[in-house]
Amino acid sequence: NAGVTQTPKFQVLKTGQSMTLQCAQDMNHNSMYWYRQDPGMGLRLIYYSASEGTTDKGEVPNGYNVSRLNKREFSLRLESAAPSQTSVYFCASSRNLAGAYNEQFFGPGTRLTVL
Amino acid sequence: GQQVMQIPQYQHVQEGEDFTTYCNSSTTLSNIQWYKQRPGGHPVFLIQLVKSGEVKKQKRLTFQFGEAKKNSSLHITATQTTDVGTYFCAGPGAGGTSYGKLTFGQGTILTVHP
């Protein structure tokens, strides 16, 4: 089992460019999440998907869109990148049966720099 | 929205000293989770506490959940260099069960000097 995988690992963009961060999990988990991590700010939730076919905004959704392509895959898109989106992005998944709080499994992260 | 405050932000210790990080919420938490992130790595789940006053141990790590379920702590006895990293607490996100959403504390960065 690979767990949660993310691509790419590193990316440099120019202001205004777009890109999609890919995430996949092979644990048959119901819920998936996108976080960003900035120094001193902890992990902040961007978007989440409770189950296949549903997505919802988290704490900091502005400037991002997501797609839950199927149960395995959850992508994050930056339509017009801004320097404020320079961050480390983590994808996570969780089993979450019947609304229970299960542990979250994190991917290795994508380090994004926007110039 | 719901916030989980964590202190201290940084902690430097000599190897062998003890370490404690604290997590506080203004509202009652149904549960709290703890994660560890090694430098350059990703967060890894350590434990979940659910019951009021619960205490759980993992080798040198002791986790406590307050009686009022508004605070929690992680204590490491006799730190080792392998303990370096950032420790996060996380409580349920705003909106109730909300499909497992978590709100993370800011984290405590632990440095251990050999």
Short mmCIF file of N, CA and C in Angstrom, two decimals, chain A residues 31 33 35 37 39-45 48-51 57-59 90 94 96 99-109 111, chain B residues 9-10 30-31 33 35 37 40-45 48 86 88 91-93 95-107 109:
data_model
loop_
_atom_site.label_atom_id
_atom_site.label_comp_id
_atom_site.label_asym_id
_atom_site.label_seq_id
_atom_site.Cartn_x
_atom_site.Cartn_y
_atom_site.Cartn_z
N SER A 31 -13.26 9.97 3.16
CA SER A 31 -13.06 11.42 3.20
C SER A 31 -11.64 11.80 2.80
N TYR A 33 -8.98 15.46 2.19
CA TYR A 33 -8.80 16.84 2.63
C TYR A 33 -7.59 17.47 1.95
N TYR A 35 -4.93 20.64 2.82
CA TYR A 35 -4.46 21.63 3.79
C TYR A 35 -3.32 22.43 3.18
N GLN A 37 0.12 24.58 4.76
CA GLN A 37 0.90 24.79 5.98
C GLN A 37 1.86 25.95 5.76
N PRO A 39 4.46 28.80 7.99
CA PRO A 39 5.17 28.91 9.27
C PRO A 39 4.34 29.60 10.34
N GLY A 40 4.24 28.98 11.51
CA GLY A 40 3.52 29.56 12.62
C GLY A 40 2.00 29.51 12.52
N MET A 41 1.48 28.91 11.43
CA MET A 41 0.03 28.91 11.22
C MET A 41 -0.59 27.53 11.36
N GLY A 42 0.21 26.54 11.62
CA GLY A 42 -0.35 25.20 11.69
C GLY A 42 -0.83 24.73 10.34
N LEU A 43 -1.79 23.84 10.35
CA LEU A 43 -2.39 23.31 9.12
C LEU A 43 -3.77 23.92 8.98
N ARG A 44 -4.02 24.51 7.86
CA ARG A 44 -5.32 25.13 7.63
C ARG A 44 -6.04 24.42 6.49
N LEU A 45 -7.30 24.08 6.74
CA LEU A 45 -8.08 23.32 5.78
C LEU A 45 -8.55 24.19 4.63
N TYR A 48 -12.50 20.09 1.62
CA TYR A 48 -12.56 18.68 1.96
C TYR A 48 -13.69 18.01 1.18
N SER A 49 -13.61 16.69 1.15
CA SER A 49 -14.63 15.90 0.48
C SER A 49 -15.04 14.79 1.43
N ALA A 50 -16.26 14.87 1.92
CA ALA A 50 -16.73 13.89 2.90
C ALA A 50 -16.85 12.51 2.27
N SER A 51 -17.26 12.49 1.03
CA SER A 51 -17.42 11.22 0.33
C SER A 51 -17.38 11.50 -1.17
N LYS A 57 -16.16 23.73 1.35
CA LYS A 57 -15.10 24.67 1.68
C LYS A 57 -14.63 24.46 3.11
N GLY A 58 -13.32 24.72 3.27
CA GLY A 58 -12.75 24.72 4.59
C GLY A 58 -12.54 26.13 5.08
N GLU A 59 -11.44 26.32 5.79
CA GLU A 59 -11.16 27.61 6.42
C GLU A 59 -10.64 28.65 5.43
N PHE A 90 -0.68 19.83 1.76
CA PHE A 90 -0.82 18.44 2.15
C PHE A 90 -2.22 17.94 1.82
N SER A 94 -9.17 9.98 5.32
CA SER A 94 -9.64 9.37 6.56
C SER A 94 -10.81 8.45 6.26
N ASN A 96 -13.53 7.69 8.27
CA ASN A 96 -14.75 8.43 8.63
C ASN A 96 -16.04 7.68 8.35
N GLY A 99 -19.66 9.38 10.46
CA GLY A 99 -19.33 10.62 11.12
C GLY A 99 -18.32 10.50 12.24
N ALA A 100 -17.75 9.33 12.42
CA ALA A 100 -16.75 9.17 13.49
C ALA A 100 -15.46 9.89 13.12
N TYR A 101 -14.75 10.32 14.13
CA TYR A 101 -13.48 10.98 13.91
C TYR A 101 -12.38 9.96 13.92
N ASN A 102 -11.97 9.56 12.71
CA ASN A 102 -10.84 8.65 12.59
C ASN A 102 -9.58 9.44 12.29
N GLU A 103 -8.45 8.78 12.46
CA GLU A 103 -7.19 9.44 12.18
C GLU A 103 -7.08 9.81 10.71
N GLN A 104 -6.33 10.88 10.46
CA GLN A 104 -6.08 11.29 9.09
C GLN A 104 -4.69 10.84 8.68
N PHE A 105 -4.59 10.37 7.46
CA PHE A 105 -3.32 9.94 6.88
C PHE A 105 -2.91 11.00 5.86
N PHE A 106 -1.69 11.48 5.99
CA PHE A 106 -1.23 12.57 5.16
C PHE A 106 -0.29 12.08 4.06
N GLY A 107 -0.34 12.79 2.93
CA GLY A 107 0.62 12.56 1.87
C GLY A 107 1.92 13.30 2.17
N PRO A 108 2.94 13.15 1.31
CA PRO A 108 4.26 13.74 1.57
C PRO A 108 4.32 15.24 1.36
N GLY A 109 3.30 15.82 0.72
CA GLY A 109 3.27 17.27 0.54
C GLY A 109 3.79 17.73 -0.81
N ARG A 111 5.56 21.27 -2.25
CA ARG A 111 6.12 22.57 -1.89
C ARG A 111 6.00 23.50 -3.08
N GLN B 9 4.97 27.89 21.34
CA GLN B 9 5.21 27.76 19.90
C GLN B 9 6.54 27.05 19.65
N TYR B 10 7.53 27.33 20.51
CA TYR B 10 8.85 26.72 20.40
C TYR B 10 9.29 26.19 21.76
N SER B 30 -15.35 16.99 21.52
CA SER B 30 -15.80 15.60 21.61
C SER B 30 -14.60 14.65 21.64
N ASN B 31 -13.51 15.08 21.02
CA ASN B 31 -12.30 14.27 21.02
C ASN B 31 -11.14 15.17 20.65
N GLN B 33 -7.07 14.88 18.85
CA GLN B 33 -6.04 14.04 18.26
C GLN B 33 -4.69 14.75 18.36
N TYR B 35 -0.72 14.80 16.55
CA TYR B 35 0.09 14.42 15.40
C TYR B 35 1.53 14.91 15.62
N GLN B 37 5.09 15.85 13.33
CA GLN B 37 5.65 16.11 12.00
C GLN B 37 7.15 16.27 12.14
N GLY B 40 10.73 18.55 7.57
CA GLY B 40 10.67 18.19 6.16
C GLY B 40 9.69 17.09 5.84
N GLY B 41 8.97 16.60 6.84
CA GLY B 41 8.05 15.49 6.64
C GLY B 41 6.60 15.90 6.68
N HIS B 42 5.75 14.90 6.81
CA HIS B 42 4.32 15.16 6.87
C HIS B 42 3.78 14.75 8.24
N PRO B 43 2.64 15.30 8.64
CA PRO B 43 2.07 14.93 9.96
C PRO B 43 1.72 13.45 10.01
N VAL B 44 2.00 12.87 11.15
CA VAL B 44 1.69 11.46 11.40
C VAL B 44 0.87 11.37 12.68
N PHE B 45 -0.21 10.64 12.61
CA PHE B 45 -1.12 10.49 13.75
C PHE B 45 -0.42 9.78 14.90
N GLN B 48 -5.62 9.43 19.69
CA GLN B 48 -6.88 10.14 19.85
C GLN B 48 -7.38 9.93 21.27
N THR B 86 7.59 18.88 15.05
CA THR B 86 6.47 19.72 15.45
C THR B 86 5.32 18.84 15.90
N PHE B 88 1.38 18.65 16.90
CA PHE B 88 0.10 19.33 16.71
C PHE B 88 -1.00 18.63 17.48
N GLY B 91 -8.66 19.34 17.02
CA GLY B 91 -9.99 19.06 17.52
C GLY B 91 -10.99 19.09 16.38
N PRO B 92 -12.20 18.65 16.64
CA PRO B 92 -13.23 18.63 15.59
C PRO B 92 -13.44 20.01 15.01
N GLY B 93 -13.59 20.10 13.71
CA GLY B 93 -13.82 21.37 13.05
C GLY B 93 -15.20 21.91 13.35
N GLY B 95 -18.94 23.05 13.09
CA GLY B 95 -20.04 22.43 12.39
C GLY B 95 -20.35 21.03 12.87
N GLY B 96 -19.86 20.70 14.02
CA GLY B 96 -20.21 19.39 14.58
C GLY B 96 -19.40 18.28 13.98
N THR B 97 -20.03 17.19 13.64
CA THR B 97 -19.29 16.02 13.16
C THR B 97 -18.65 16.31 11.81
N SER B 98 -19.32 17.04 10.97
CA SER B 98 -18.73 17.57 9.74
C SER B 98 -17.76 16.63 9.05
N TYR B 99 -18.10 15.37 9.04
CA TYR B 99 -17.32 14.42 8.26
C TYR B 99 -15.84 14.43 8.60
N GLY B 100 -15.53 14.50 9.86
CA GLY B 100 -14.17 14.33 10.29
C GLY B 100 -13.27 15.52 10.11
N LYS B 101 -13.84 16.70 9.83
CA LYS B 101 -13.01 17.90 9.72
C LYS B 101 -12.28 18.15 11.03
N LEU B 102 -11.02 18.54 10.91
CA LEU B 102 -10.23 18.85 12.09
C LEU B 102 -9.76 20.31 12.05
N THR B 103 -9.66 20.90 13.23
CA THR B 103 -9.01 22.21 13.37
C THR B 103 -7.72 21.97 14.13
N PHE B 104 -6.60 22.33 13.50
CA PHE B 104 -5.29 22.08 14.09
C PHE B 104 -4.82 23.29 14.91
N GLY B 105 -4.13 22.99 16.00
CA GLY B 105 -3.41 24.04 16.71
C GLY B 105 -2.22 24.48 15.89
N GLN B 106 -1.56 25.55 16.35
CA GLN B 106 -0.44 26.11 15.58
C GLN B 106 0.79 25.22 15.65
N GLY B 107 0.82 24.32 16.59
CA GLY B 107 1.94 23.39 16.72
C GLY B 107 3.02 23.90 17.66
N ILE B 109 7.09 23.49 18.10
CA ILE B 109 8.32 22.99 17.47
C ILE B 109 9.31 22.63 18.57
#
